[in-house]
Coordinates of C-alpha atoms and ligand atoms in Angstrom, one line a residue:
X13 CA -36.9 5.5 33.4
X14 CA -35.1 4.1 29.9
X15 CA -38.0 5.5 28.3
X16 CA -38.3 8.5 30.0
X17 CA -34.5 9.6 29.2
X18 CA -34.6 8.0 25.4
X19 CA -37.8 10.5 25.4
X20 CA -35.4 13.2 26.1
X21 CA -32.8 12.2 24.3
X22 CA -35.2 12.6 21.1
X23 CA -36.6 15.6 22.2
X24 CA -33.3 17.4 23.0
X25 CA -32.2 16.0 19.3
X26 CA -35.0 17.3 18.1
X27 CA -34.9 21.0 19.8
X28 CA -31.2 20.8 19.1
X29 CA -31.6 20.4 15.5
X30 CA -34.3 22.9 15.2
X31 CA -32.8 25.4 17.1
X32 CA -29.5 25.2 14.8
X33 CA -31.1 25.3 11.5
X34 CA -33.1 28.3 12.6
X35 CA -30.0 29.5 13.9
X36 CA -27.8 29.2 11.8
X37 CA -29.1 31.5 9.3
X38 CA -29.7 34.3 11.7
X39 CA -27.0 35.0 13.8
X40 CA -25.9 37.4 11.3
X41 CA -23.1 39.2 12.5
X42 CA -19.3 38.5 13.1
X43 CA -19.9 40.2 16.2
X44 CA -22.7 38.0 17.4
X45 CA -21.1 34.9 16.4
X46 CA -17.9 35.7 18.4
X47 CA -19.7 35.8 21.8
X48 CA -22.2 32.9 20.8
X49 CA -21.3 30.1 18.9
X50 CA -24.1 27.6 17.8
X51 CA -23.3 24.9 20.3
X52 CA -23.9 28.3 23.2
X53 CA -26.9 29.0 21.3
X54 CA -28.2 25.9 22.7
X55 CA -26.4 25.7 26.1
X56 CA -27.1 29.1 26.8
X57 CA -29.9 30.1 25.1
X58 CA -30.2 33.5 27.3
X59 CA -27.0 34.8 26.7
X60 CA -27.1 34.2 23.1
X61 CA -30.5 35.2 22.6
X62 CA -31.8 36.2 19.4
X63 CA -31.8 39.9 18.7
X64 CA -34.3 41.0 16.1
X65 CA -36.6 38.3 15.9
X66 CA -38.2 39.4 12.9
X67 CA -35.9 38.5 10.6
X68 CA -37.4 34.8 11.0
X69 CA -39.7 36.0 8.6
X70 CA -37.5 36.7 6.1
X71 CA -36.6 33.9 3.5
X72 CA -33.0 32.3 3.7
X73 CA -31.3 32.9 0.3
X74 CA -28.9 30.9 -0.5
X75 CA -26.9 32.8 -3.4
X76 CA -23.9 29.8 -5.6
X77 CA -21.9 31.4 -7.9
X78 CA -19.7 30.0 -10.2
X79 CA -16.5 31.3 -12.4
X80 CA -15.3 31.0 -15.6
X81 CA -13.6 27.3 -15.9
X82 CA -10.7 28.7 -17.3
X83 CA -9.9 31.1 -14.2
X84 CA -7.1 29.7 -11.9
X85 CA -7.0 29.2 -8.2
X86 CA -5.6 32.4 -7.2
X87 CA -8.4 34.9 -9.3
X88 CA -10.7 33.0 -7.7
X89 CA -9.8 33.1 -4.7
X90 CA -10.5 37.3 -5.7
X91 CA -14.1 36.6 -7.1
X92 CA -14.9 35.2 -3.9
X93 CA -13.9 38.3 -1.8
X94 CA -16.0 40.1 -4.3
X95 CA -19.3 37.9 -3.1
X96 CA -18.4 37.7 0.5
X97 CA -18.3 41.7 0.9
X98 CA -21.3 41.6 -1.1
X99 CA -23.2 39.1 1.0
X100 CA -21.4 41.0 4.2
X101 CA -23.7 44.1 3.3
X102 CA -26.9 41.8 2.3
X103 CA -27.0 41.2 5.4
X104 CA -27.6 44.2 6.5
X105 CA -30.6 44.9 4.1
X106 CA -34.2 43.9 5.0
X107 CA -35.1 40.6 3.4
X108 CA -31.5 39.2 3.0
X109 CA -30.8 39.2 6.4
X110 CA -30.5 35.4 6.2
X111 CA -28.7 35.6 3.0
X112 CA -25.7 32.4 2.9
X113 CA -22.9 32.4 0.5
X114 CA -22.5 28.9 -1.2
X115 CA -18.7 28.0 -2.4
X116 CA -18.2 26.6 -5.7
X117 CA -16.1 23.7 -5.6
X118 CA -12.8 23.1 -7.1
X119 CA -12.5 21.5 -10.4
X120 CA -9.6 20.2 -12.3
X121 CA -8.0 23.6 -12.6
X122 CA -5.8 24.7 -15.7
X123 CA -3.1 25.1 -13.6
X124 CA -3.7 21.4 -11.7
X125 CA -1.7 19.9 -14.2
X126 CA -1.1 16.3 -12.1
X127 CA -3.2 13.8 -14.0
X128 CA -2.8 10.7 -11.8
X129 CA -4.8 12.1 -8.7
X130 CA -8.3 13.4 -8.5
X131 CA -8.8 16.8 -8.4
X132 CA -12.7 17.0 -9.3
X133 CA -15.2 19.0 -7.2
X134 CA -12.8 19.4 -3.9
X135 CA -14.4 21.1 -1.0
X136 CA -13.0 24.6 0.5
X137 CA -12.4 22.9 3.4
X138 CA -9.0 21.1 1.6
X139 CA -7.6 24.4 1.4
X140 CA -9.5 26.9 3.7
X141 CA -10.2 27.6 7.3
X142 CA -13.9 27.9 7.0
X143 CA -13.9 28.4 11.0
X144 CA -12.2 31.9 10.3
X145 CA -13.8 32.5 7.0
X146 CA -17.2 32.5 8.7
X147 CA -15.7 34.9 11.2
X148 CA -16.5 37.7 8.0
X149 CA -19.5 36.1 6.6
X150 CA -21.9 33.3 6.3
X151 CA -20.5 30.5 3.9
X152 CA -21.0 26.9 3.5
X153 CA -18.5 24.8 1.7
X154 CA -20.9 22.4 -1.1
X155 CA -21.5 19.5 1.2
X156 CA -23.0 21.6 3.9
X157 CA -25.6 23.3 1.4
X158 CA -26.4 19.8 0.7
X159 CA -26.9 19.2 3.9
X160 CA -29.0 22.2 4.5
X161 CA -30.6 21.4 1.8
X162 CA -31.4 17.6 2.4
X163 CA -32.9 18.4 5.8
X164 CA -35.3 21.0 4.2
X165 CA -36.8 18.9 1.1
X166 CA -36.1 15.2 1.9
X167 CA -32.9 13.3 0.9
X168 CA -32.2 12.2 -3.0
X169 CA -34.1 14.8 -3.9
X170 CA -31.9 17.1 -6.7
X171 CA -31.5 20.8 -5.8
X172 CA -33.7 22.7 -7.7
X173 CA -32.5 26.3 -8.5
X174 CA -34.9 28.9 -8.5
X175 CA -33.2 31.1 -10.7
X176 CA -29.6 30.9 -12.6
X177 CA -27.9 34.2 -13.9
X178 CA -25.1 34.0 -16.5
X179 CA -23.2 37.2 -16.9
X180 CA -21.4 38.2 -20.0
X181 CA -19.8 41.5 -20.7
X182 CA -21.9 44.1 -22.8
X183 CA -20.1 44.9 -26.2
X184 CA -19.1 48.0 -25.6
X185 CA -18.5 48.8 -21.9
X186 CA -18.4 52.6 -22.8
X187 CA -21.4 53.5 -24.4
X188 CA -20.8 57.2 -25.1
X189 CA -17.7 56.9 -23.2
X190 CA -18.9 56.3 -19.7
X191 CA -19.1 53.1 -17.7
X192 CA -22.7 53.1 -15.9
X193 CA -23.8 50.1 -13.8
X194 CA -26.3 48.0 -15.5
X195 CA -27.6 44.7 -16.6
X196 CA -29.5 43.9 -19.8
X197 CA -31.5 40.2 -20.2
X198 CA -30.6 39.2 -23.9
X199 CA -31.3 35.9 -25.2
X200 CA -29.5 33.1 -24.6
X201 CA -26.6 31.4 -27.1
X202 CA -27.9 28.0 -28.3
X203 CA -25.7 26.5 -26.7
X204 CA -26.3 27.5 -23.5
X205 CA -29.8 27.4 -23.8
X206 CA -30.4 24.5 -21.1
X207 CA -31.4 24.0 -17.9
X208 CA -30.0 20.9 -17.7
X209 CA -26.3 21.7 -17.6
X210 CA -24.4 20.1 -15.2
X211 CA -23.3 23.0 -12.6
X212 CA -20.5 22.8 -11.1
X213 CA -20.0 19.3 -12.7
X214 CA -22.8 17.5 -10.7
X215 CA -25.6 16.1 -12.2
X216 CA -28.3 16.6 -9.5
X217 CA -28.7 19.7 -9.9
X218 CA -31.6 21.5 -11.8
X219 CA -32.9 25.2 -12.4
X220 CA -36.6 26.7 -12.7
X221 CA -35.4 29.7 -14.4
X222 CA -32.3 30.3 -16.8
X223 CA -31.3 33.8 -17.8
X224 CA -28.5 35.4 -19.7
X225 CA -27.9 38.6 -18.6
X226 CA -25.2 41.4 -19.9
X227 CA -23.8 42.8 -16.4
X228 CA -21.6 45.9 -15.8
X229 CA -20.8 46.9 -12.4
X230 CA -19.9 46.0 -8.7
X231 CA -20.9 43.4 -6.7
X232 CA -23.4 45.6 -5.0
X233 CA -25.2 45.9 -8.5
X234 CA -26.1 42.1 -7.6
X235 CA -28.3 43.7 -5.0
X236 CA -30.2 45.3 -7.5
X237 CA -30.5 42.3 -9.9
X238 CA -31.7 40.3 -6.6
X239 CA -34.7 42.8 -6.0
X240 CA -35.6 43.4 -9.8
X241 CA -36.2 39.6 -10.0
X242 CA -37.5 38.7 -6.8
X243 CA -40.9 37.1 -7.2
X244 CA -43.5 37.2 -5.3
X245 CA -44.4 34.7 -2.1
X246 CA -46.7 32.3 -3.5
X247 CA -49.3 31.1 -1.0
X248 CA -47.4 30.5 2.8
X249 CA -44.4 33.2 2.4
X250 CA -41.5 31.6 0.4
X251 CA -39.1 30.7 3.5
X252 CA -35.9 29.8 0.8
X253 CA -34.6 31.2 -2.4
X254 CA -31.9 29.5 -4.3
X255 CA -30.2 31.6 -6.8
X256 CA -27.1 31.0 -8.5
X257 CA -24.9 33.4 -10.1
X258 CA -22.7 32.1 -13.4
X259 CA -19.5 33.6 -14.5
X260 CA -19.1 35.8 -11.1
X261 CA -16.0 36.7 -12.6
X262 CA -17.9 39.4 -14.3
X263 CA -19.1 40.9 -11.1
X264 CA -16.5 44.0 -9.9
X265 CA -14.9 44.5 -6.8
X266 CA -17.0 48.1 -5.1
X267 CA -13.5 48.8 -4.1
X268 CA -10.6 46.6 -4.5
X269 CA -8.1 46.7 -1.6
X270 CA -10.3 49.2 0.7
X271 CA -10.6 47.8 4.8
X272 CA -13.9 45.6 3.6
X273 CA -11.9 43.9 0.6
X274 CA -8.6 43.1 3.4
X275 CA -11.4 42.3 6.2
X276 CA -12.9 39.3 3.7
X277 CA -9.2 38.2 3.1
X278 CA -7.6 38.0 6.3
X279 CA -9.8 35.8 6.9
X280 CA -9.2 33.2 4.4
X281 CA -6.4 31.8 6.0
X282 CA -5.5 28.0 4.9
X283 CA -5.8 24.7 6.7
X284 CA -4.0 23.6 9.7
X285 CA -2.6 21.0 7.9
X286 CA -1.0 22.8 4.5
X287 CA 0.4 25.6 7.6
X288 CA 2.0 22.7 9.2
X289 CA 3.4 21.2 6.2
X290 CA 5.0 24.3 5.3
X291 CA 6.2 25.4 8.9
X292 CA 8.1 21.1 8.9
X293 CA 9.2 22.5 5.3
X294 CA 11.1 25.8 6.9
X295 CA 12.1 24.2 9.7
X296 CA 14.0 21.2 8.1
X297 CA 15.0 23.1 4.7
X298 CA 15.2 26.8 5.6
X299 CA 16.1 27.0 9.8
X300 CA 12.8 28.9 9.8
X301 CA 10.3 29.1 12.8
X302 CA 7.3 31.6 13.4
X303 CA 9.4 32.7 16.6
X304 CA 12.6 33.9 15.5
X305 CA 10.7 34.9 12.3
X306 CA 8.7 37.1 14.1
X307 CA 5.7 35.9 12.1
X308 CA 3.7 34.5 15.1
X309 CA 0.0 34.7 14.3
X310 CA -2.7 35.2 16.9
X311 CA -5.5 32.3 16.3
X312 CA -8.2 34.5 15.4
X313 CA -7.7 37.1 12.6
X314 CA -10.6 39.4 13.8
X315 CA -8.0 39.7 17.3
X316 CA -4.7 41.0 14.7
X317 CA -4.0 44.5 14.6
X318 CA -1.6 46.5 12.3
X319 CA 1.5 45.3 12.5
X320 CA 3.9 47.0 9.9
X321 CA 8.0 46.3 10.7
X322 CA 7.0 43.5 12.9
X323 CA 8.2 40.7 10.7
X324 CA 11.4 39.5 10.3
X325 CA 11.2 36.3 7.9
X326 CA 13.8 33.4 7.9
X327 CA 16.8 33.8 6.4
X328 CA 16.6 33.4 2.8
X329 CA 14.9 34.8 -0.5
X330 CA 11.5 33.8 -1.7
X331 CA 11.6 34.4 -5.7
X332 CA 7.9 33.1 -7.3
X333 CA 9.0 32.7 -11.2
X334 CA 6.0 32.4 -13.2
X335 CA 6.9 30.3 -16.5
X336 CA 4.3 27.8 -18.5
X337 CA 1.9 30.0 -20.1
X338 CA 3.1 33.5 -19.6
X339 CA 6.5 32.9 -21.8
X340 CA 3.6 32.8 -24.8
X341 CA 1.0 35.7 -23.4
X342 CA 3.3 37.9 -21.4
X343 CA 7.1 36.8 -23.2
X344 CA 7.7 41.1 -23.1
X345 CA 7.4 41.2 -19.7
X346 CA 8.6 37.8 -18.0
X347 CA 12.1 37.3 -18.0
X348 CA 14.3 34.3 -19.3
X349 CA 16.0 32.0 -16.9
X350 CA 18.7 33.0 -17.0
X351 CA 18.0 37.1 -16.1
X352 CA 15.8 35.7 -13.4
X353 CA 18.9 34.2 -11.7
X354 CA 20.7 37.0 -12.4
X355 CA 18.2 39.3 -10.6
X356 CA 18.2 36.9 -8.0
X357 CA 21.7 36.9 -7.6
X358 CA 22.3 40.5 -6.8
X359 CA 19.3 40.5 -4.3
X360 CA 21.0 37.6 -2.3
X361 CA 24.4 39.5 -2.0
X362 CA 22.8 42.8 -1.4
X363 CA 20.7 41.1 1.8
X364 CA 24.0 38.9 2.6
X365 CA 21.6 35.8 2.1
X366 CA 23.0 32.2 1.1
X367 CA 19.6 30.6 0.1
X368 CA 16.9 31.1 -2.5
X369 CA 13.0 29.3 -2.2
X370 CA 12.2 29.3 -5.4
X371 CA 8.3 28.9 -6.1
X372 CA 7.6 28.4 -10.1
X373 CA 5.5 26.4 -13.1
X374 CA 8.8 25.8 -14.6
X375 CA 10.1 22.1 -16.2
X376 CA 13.1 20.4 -14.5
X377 CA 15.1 21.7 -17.3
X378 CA 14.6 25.4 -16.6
X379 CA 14.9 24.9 -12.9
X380 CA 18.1 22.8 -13.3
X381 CA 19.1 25.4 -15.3
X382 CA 18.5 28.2 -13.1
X383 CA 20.4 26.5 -10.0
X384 CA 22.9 26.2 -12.8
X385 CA 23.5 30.0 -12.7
X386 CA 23.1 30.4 -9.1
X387 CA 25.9 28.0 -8.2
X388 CA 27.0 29.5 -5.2
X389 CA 23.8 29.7 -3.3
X390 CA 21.4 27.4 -2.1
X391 CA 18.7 27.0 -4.2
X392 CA 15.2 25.0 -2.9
X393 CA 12.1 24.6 -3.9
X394 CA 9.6 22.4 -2.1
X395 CA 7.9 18.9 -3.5
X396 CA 6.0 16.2 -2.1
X397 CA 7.7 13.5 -0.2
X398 CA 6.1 10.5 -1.4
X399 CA 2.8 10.0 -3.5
X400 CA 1.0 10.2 -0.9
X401 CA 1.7 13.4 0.1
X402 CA 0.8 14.5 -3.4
X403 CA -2.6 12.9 -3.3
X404 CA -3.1 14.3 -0.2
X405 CA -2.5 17.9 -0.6
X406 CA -3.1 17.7 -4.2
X407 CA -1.5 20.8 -6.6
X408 CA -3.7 23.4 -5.0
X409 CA -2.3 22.4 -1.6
X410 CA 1.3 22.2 -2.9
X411 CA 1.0 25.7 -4.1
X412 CA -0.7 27.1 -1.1
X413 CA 2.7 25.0 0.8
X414 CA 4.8 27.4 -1.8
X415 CA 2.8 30.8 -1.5
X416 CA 3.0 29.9 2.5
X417 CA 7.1 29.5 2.5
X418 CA 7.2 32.6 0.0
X419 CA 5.1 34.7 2.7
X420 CA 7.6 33.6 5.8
X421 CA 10.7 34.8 3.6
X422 CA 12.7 37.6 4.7
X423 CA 12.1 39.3 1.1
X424 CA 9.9 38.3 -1.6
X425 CA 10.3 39.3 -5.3
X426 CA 7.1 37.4 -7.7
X427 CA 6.0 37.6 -11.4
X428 CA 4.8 41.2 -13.1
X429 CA 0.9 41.0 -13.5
X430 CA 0.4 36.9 -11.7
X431 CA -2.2 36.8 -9.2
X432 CA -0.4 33.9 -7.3
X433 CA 2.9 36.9 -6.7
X434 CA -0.9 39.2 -5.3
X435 CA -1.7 36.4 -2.9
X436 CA 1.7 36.0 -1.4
X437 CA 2.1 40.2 -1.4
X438 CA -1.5 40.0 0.7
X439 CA 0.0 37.2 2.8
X440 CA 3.0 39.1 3.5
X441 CA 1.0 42.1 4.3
X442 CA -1.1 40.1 7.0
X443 CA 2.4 39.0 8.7
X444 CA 3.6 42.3 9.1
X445 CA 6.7 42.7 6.7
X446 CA 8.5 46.0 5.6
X447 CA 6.8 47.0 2.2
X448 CA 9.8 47.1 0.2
X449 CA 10.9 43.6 1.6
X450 CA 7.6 42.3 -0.1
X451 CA 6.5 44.5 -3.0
X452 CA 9.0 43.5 -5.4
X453 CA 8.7 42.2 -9.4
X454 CA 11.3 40.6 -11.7
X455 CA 12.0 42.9 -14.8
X456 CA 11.9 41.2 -18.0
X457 CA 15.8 41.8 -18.1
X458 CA 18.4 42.6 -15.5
X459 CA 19.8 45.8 -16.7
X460 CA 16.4 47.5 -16.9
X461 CA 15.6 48.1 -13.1
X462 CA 12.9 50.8 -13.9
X463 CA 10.8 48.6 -15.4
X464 CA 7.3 48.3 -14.9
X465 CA 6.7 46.7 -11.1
X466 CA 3.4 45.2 -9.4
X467 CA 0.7 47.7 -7.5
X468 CA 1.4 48.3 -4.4
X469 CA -1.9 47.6 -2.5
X470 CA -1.0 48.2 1.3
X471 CA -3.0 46.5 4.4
X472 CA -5.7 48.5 5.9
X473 CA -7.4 47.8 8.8
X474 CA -11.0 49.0 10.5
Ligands
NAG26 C1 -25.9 15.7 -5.2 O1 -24.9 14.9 -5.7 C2 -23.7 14.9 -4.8 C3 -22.7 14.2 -5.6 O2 -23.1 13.0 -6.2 C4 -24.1 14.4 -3.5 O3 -22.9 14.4 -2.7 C5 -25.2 15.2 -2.8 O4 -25.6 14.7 -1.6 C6 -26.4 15.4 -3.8 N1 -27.2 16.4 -3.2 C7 -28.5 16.3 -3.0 C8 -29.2 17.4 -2.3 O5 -29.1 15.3 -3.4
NAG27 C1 19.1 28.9 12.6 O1 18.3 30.0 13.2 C2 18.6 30.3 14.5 C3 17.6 31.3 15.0 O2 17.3 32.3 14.0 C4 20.1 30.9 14.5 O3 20.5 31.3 15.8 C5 21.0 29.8 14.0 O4 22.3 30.3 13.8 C6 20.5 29.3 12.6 N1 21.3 28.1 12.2 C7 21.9 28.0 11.0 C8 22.6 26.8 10.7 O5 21.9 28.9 10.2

């Protein structure tokens, strides 16, 4: 009898685990995945049936991409919309159907500027909801491709990359004054010339095949480069292909702000923890709650629906004052202190508000300053409790708590040409708010109110 049911116990392990790495890489639409999950897959193996079973005989390819170390948190987060509409419509195409997006880790950022806590190689999973972003597409965070990847070649083993593309722009982009799409192979800079670099900062990783490429198009061009150097199976059919993708920054959205680009972002909302670290901010600082706020989200983002007016945001400003570098790079268009509270100041009296969130890079000095000038408003800006708050959420977290308070506000002006002021814009968009409560940019200086504002990129939905 003990043997009997340890006899099952293996074999359902065993049929369990089978049945979820096949799985895994096949059910392939959002659409799919909604009804079964992978736990139904095995309870109810009827209902969730496989569809089209040949695309088992298609390889799983695993594309990684990587970005520019220099890019910060908030253009990243826009390469990787630019990958996961691309790997949306792989999906569709014969012999990607099991195509996986792989998510680069996050590495001591420019913009991570504490040095006393450890901000190497931190999974998407401390900032993301990677439940909802697999509601658009098939991702793994890192530790689950190592996973993956351990179960198909034997633990300790280092991943070795079939092929590694590292985009750089052409020279001239306008060769006889049009932009075509295209790549070119050219040979690699000494420097780069290695395939023992350390990707993404680990050191087991390794690559058959290193190739410098110039690259000039959309995502979908990545399609193209896929096919060109696909090689052929070799003996029994090749069931995996790794491929990572270098510099992805290079890579162009098809369309930037069209239903697939919002589709891919709605999804990426944060963790339950940084949401509930910012809703025990606005409650205790800011007497805001979703409820009054009319900001209440439904849990899945695939469920929303357009929801323009329907926002009301708690009652004070959000003003996101981006400082640090841009006073050198962008000093013509970024305002001093001192105009920013001035600007600030008329918006609060115009909306009959008393309190100002103020989300910035700025030193003590230039915020002490800047409640200085707004002396008869409330003026907060959100930190850590204790250290171990910090080390917990880290700076990534601690501006995702900022963009999160910014996006509940009842109106929102942010930083001419920042990608953080975007995100919060996007955010705001999802929750519903007026556009002209949201679409707002300081002006280098308070007296010139036609000056040069943000995009406006409005929400669309399928
Ligand atoms: C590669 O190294 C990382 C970090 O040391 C480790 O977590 C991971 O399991 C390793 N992966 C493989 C496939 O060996
Ligand atoms: C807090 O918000 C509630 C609901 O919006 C409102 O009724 C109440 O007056 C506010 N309290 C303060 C102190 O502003």
């Amino acid at each position: 009898m003990k043997l009997l049911s340890q006899r099952l116990i293996l074999m359902n392990r065993v049929f369990h685990s089978l049945l979820l790495l096949a799985i895994s890489q096949i059910v392939h639409t959002s659409h799919i995945r909604e009804i079964c999950e992978k736990r139904d897959i095995f309870f109810e193996p009827f209902r969730c049936q496989l569809r089209d079973p040949d695309v088992l005989d298609e390889p799983v390819t695993y594309l990684l991409y990587d970005v520019n170390p220099s890019e910060g948190f908030n253009l990243r987060r826009d390469v990787y919309i630019r990958m996961a509409v691309f790997v949306k419509y792989l999906r569709t195409q014969r012999g990607y159907r099991r195509a996986r997006l792989v998510l680069p880790p996050w590495s001591n950022l420019v913009h991570w500027r504490s040095s006393n806590i450890d901000q190497t190689q931190l999974l998407w999973s401390h900032f993301f909801d990677l439940r909802s972003m697999r509601l658009y597409t098939d991702v793994l965070d890192m530790d689950e491709f190592f996973n993956a990847y351990t179960r198909l070649h034997g633990s300790d083993v280092p991943v070795m990359l079939d092929e590694v593309y590292k985009l750089k722009h052409f020279e001239n982009m306008f060769e006889n004054g049009v932009f075509v799409d295209k790549f070119e192979e050219h040979v690699c800079p000494k420097s780069q010339d290695t395939l023992a670099v350390a990707f993404f900062g680990y050191a087991n990783f390794s690559a058959q095949d290193f190739t410098c490429l110039h690259f000039q198009g959309s995502a979908m061009l990545l399609h193209r480069l896929l096919d060109t150097y696909r090689r052929p199976a070799i003996g029994a059919a090749r069931h995996v292909r790794y491929v990572l993708v270098l510099n992805a920054e290079i890579v162009l959205h098809d369309l930037w702000g069209n239903v697939d680009y919002w589709a891919a972002r709605r999804s990426m909302r944060f963790t339950g923890e940084l949401v509930e670290v910012a809703a025990r901010f606005r409650s205790e600082f800011l007497n805001s709650s979703d409820r009054p706020d009319r900001t209440v989200r439904l849990a899945r983002w695939t469920d929303e629906r357009p929801q323009r007016g329907g926002a009301r945001g708690g009652d004070y400003l959000c003003a996101h004052i981006r400082r640090a570098d841009f006073l050198y790079g962008r000093d013509k268009t970024t305002p001093t202190v001192q105009s920013a509270a001035l600007q600030i100041r008329a918006k609060l009296l115009e909306l009959g508000l008393k309190t100002v969130f103020v989300a910035s890079d700025c030193t003590r000095m230039e915020f002490y300053n800047l409640k200085n000038y707004l002396k008869r408003f409330r003026v907060v800006r959100f930190v850590p409790e204790s250290y171990e708050q910090r080390y917990e959420l880290k700076d990534g977290g601690i501006a995702i708590v900022d963009q999160i308070v910014c996006s509940h506000a009842r109106y929102f002006i942010g930083t001419y040409e920042s990608t953080f002021t975007y995100r919060i814009y996007e955010e705001r968009e999802i929750l519903g708010f007026p556009k002209d409560l949201t679409f707002n940019t300081f002006c280098k200086s308070e007296k010139d109110a036609n000056c040069e504002k943000n995009t406006v990129w409005p929400i669309v939905y399928h």
